Amino acid sequence: MTQDEMKQAVAIAAVEMIQPSLESSSIVGVGTGSTANFFIDELAKVKHLFDGAVASSEATAERLKSHGIPVYDLNGVNQLDFYIDGADEFNDKLQLIKGGGGALTREKIVAAVAKTFICIADETKQVELLGEFPLPVEVIPMARSHVARQLFKLDAQPVYREGVVTDNGNQVLDVHNLSIDAAVALEQKINNIVGVVTNGLFAERSADVVLMGTPNGVETLR
Ligand code: 5RP
């Protein structure tokens, strides 16, 4: 099974998981990235069962609209039962690193609102210790160097993701050389640096379920 086939398998499994709960008034939170794109394409097949979606990025909004799925502003949505998104890494506590695609802030906002966060990922994203994947940190542009200096003090190596501007008009530092055993504390510490919008650790709000694609099928981790 290729990695794309595993991504498609978890996308199908996620639709199967939420389908029984979908109603004509349901709004679904949708993440960003290649796995989320497989999910969008599968979700489109049952679009008659729900009202619309909230998108975690402009790219996701465009893909949803291209399928004829209405996209709503989160501010106008009272209830979001599900958020479905990929991850760059996940551990056995279902804590994640996200933001490889630069959409971490909106992803974190939609995940915070949703009752259930279903993470969809192939088995290559499973790790014992988070941090091999560089941790993305979204920063206000004028604070980039200040934030980088503070991150160096944590013995980490921030690298400016050149040429990338987030959907919020900000910049991204990718933090290398982290070995994260206290994910909640590190998430809070980095978020406390002035100029940080948010970082890609999803530890305070971890996933509720990970649907993990393997060559033998989809495993459900809770
Ligand atoms: C985007 C993300 C993605 O979920 C993450 O990068 C995984 O992407 P993919 O499914 O393409 O491997 O956090 O900001």
Coordinates of C-alpha atoms and ligand atoms in Angstrom, one line a residue:
M1 CA 0.0 0.0 0.0
T2 CA 1.4 3.4 -0.9
Q3 CA 1.3 6.4 1.5
D4 CA -1.4 8.0 -0.6
E5 CA -3.5 4.8 -0.4
M6 CA -3.2 4.9 3.4
K7 CA -4.2 8.6 3.4
Q8 CA -7.2 7.7 1.3
A9 CA -8.1 4.8 3.6
V10 CA -8.1 7.1 6.7
A11 CA -10.2 9.7 4.8
I12 CA -12.8 7.1 4.0
A13 CA -12.7 5.8 7.6
A14 CA -13.3 9.4 8.9
V15 CA -16.3 9.9 6.7
E16 CA -17.7 6.5 7.9
M17 CA -17.1 7.6 11.5
I18 CA -19.0 10.9 11.3
Q19 CA -21.7 9.9 8.8
P20 CA -24.1 8.5 11.3
S21 CA -24.1 11.8 13.2
L22 CA -24.5 14.1 10.2
E23 CA -27.8 16.0 10.0
S24 CA -29.1 18.6 7.6
S25 CA -27.9 21.3 10.0
S26 CA -24.5 19.9 10.7
I27 CA -21.3 21.9 10.0
V28 CA -18.1 20.0 9.7
G29 CA -14.6 21.4 10.6
V30 CA -12.1 20.6 8.0
G31 CA -8.3 20.7 8.2
T32 CA -5.5 21.4 5.7
G33 CA -3.0 19.3 3.8
S34 CA -2.8 16.3 1.5
T35 CA -4.6 13.9 3.9
A36 CA -7.3 16.5 4.6
N37 CA -7.7 16.9 0.8
F38 CA -8.4 13.2 0.5
F39 CA -11.0 13.7 3.3
I40 CA -12.6 16.6 1.5
D41 CA -13.0 14.5 -1.7
E42 CA -14.6 11.7 0.3
L43 CA -16.8 14.1 2.3
A44 CA -18.1 15.6 -1.0
K45 CA -19.7 12.2 -1.7
V46 CA -22.1 12.6 1.3
K47 CA -22.6 16.4 0.9
H48 CA -26.4 15.9 0.7
L49 CA -26.3 14.7 4.4
F50 CA -25.0 18.0 6.0
D51 CA -25.2 21.8 5.7
G52 CA -21.6 22.9 5.2
A53 CA -18.1 23.2 6.6
V54 CA -15.7 25.5 8.4
A55 CA -12.3 25.6 6.8
S56 CA -8.9 25.8 8.5
S57 CA -7.3 27.5 5.5
E58 CA -8.0 29.4 2.3
A59 CA -6.8 26.3 0.3
T60 CA -9.2 24.1 2.1
A61 CA -12.1 26.6 1.6
E62 CA -11.3 26.6 -2.1
R63 CA -11.3 22.8 -2.3
L64 CA -14.6 22.6 -0.4
K65 CA -16.2 25.2 -2.6
S66 CA -15.0 23.4 -5.7
H67 CA -17.1 20.4 -4.6
G68 CA -20.1 22.6 -4.0
I69 CA -19.8 22.4 -0.1
P70 CA -20.8 25.7 1.5
V71 CA -18.1 27.2 3.7
Y72 CA -19.1 29.2 6.8
D73 CA -17.3 31.7 8.9
L74 CA -16.5 30.1 12.3
N75 CA -18.0 33.2 14.1
G76 CA -21.4 32.4 12.8
V77 CA -21.3 28.7 13.8
N78 CA -22.8 27.7 17.2
Q79 CA -21.8 24.1 17.2
L80 CA -19.1 22.0 15.6
D81 CA -19.4 18.3 16.4
F82 CA -16.3 17.2 14.4
Y83 CA -13.0 18.6 13.3
I84 CA -11.0 16.3 10.9
D85 CA -7.4 17.0 10.1
G86 CA -4.0 15.5 9.4
A87 CA -0.8 15.8 11.4
D88 CA 2.9 15.9 10.9
E89 CA 3.5 13.7 14.0
F90 CA 1.4 12.1 16.8
N91 CA 2.4 10.2 20.0
D92 CA 0.6 7.7 22.1
K93 CA -1.2 10.5 24.1
L94 CA -2.6 11.7 20.7
Q95 CA -0.6 14.9 21.1
L96 CA 0.3 16.3 17.7
I97 CA 2.7 18.4 15.8
K98 CA 0.9 20.3 13.1
G99 CA 1.6 23.2 10.8
G100 CA 3.7 21.7 8.1
G101 CA 1.4 23.4 5.7
G102 CA 1.5 26.6 7.6
A103 CA -2.2 26.5 8.7
L104 CA -1.5 25.8 12.4
T105 CA -3.3 28.8 13.9
R106 CA -6.6 28.4 12.1
E107 CA -6.3 24.6 12.6
K108 CA -5.9 25.2 16.4
I109 CA -8.9 27.5 16.5
V110 CA -11.2 25.1 14.7
A111 CA -9.9 22.2 16.8
A112 CA -10.6 24.2 20.0
V113 CA -14.3 24.8 19.0
A114 CA -15.0 21.2 17.9
K115 CA -16.4 18.7 20.3
T116 CA -14.5 15.8 18.7
F117 CA -11.1 16.1 16.9
I118 CA -10.5 13.2 14.6
C119 CA -6.9 13.1 13.4
I120 CA -6.3 11.2 10.2
A121 CA -2.7 10.1 9.4
D122 CA -0.7 7.3 8.0
E123 CA 1.6 5.3 10.2
T124 CA 4.7 7.2 9.2
K125 CA 3.5 10.1 11.4
Q126 CA 3.5 8.0 14.6
V127 CA 6.4 8.7 16.9
E128 CA 7.5 7.9 20.5
L129 CA 8.7 11.4 21.2
L130 CA 7.4 14.5 19.4
G131 CA 10.0 16.8 17.8
E132 CA 11.8 15.1 15.0
F133 CA 9.5 17.0 12.7
P134 CA 10.5 20.7 13.1
L135 CA 7.9 22.5 15.2
P136 CA 6.2 25.3 13.3
V137 CA 5.7 28.6 15.2
E138 CA 3.6 31.3 13.6
V139 CA 5.0 34.8 14.4
I140 CA 4.0 38.4 13.9
P141 CA 6.5 39.5 11.2
M142 CA 8.2 42.3 13.2
A143 CA 8.8 39.9 16.1
R144 CA 10.4 37.1 14.1
S145 CA 14.0 37.8 15.2
H146 CA 13.0 38.4 18.8
V147 CA 11.1 35.1 18.9
A148 CA 14.0 33.3 17.3
R149 CA 16.4 34.6 20.0
Q150 CA 14.1 33.4 22.7
L151 CA 13.8 30.0 21.1
F152 CA 17.6 29.7 20.9
K153 CA 17.6 30.1 24.7
L154 CA 15.6 26.8 24.8
D155 CA 18.5 25.1 23.0
A156 CA 16.3 24.9 19.9
Q157 CA 17.2 25.9 16.3
P158 CA 14.5 28.0 14.7
V159 CA 14.7 28.3 11.0
Y160 CA 12.8 31.0 9.1
R161 CA 10.5 29.5 6.5
E162 CA 11.4 31.9 3.8
G163 CA 8.9 33.1 1.3
V164 CA 5.9 31.8 3.3
V165 CA 3.2 34.1 4.4
T166 CA 0.3 32.5 6.4
D167 CA -3.3 33.1 5.6
N168 CA -3.2 35.5 8.6
G169 CA -0.4 37.6 7.0
N170 CA 2.3 36.2 9.4
Q171 CA 5.6 34.3 9.1
V172 CA 6.7 30.9 10.3
L173 CA 9.7 29.7 12.2
D174 CA 10.4 25.9 12.1
V175 CA 12.1 24.8 15.3
H176 CA 14.6 22.0 14.9
N177 CA 16.3 19.9 17.6
L178 CA 13.4 19.6 20.0
S179 CA 12.9 16.4 22.0
I180 CA 9.5 16.9 23.5
D181 CA 8.6 15.0 26.6
A182 CA 6.5 17.7 28.3
A183 CA 4.4 18.8 25.4
V184 CA 1.8 20.8 27.3
A185 CA 4.4 22.8 29.2
L186 CA 6.4 23.5 26.0
E187 CA 3.3 24.5 24.1
Q188 CA 2.5 27.1 26.8
K189 CA 6.1 28.3 27.1
I190 CA 6.4 29.0 23.4
N191 CA 3.0 30.6 23.2
N192 CA 4.1 32.9 26.0
I193 CA 6.9 34.5 24.0
V194 CA 5.7 37.9 22.9
G195 CA 5.1 38.0 19.1
V196 CA 4.2 34.3 18.9
V197 CA 0.7 33.8 17.4
T198 CA 0.7 30.1 18.2
N199 CA 2.8 27.0 17.8
G200 CA 2.1 23.7 16.2
L201 CA 2.0 21.6 19.3
F202 CA -1.5 20.3 19.8
A203 CA -1.1 19.0 23.4
E204 CA -3.4 21.1 25.5
R205 CA -6.1 20.2 22.9
S206 CA -4.9 16.9 21.6
A207 CA -6.8 14.7 19.2
D208 CA -9.7 12.6 20.6
V209 CA -9.2 9.9 18.0
V210 CA -6.4 9.1 15.6
L211 CA -7.3 7.0 12.6
M212 CA -4.0 5.6 11.5
G213 CA -3.5 4.2 8.1
T214 CA -1.3 1.0 7.9
P215 CA -0.7 -1.4 5.1
N216 CA -3.1 -3.8 6.9
G217 CA -5.9 -1.3 7.2
V218 CA -7.0 1.5 9.5
E219 CA -6.3 1.4 13.2
T220 CA -8.4 3.5 15.6
L221 CA -6.4 5.0 18.5
R222 CA -8.1 6.6 21.4
Ligands
5RP1 C1 -1.1 21.7 7.8 C2 -1.0 20.6 8.7 C3 -1.2 19.2 8.1 O1 -2.2 18.6 8.7 C4 0.1 18.5 8.3 O2 1.1 19.2 7.7 C5 0.0 17.1 7.6 O3 -0.1 17.3 6.2 P1 -0.3 16.0 5.2 O4 -1.6 15.4 5.4 O5 -0.1 16.7 3.9 O6 0.9 15.1 5.5 O7 -0.9 20.7 9.9 O8 -0.8 22.9 8.5

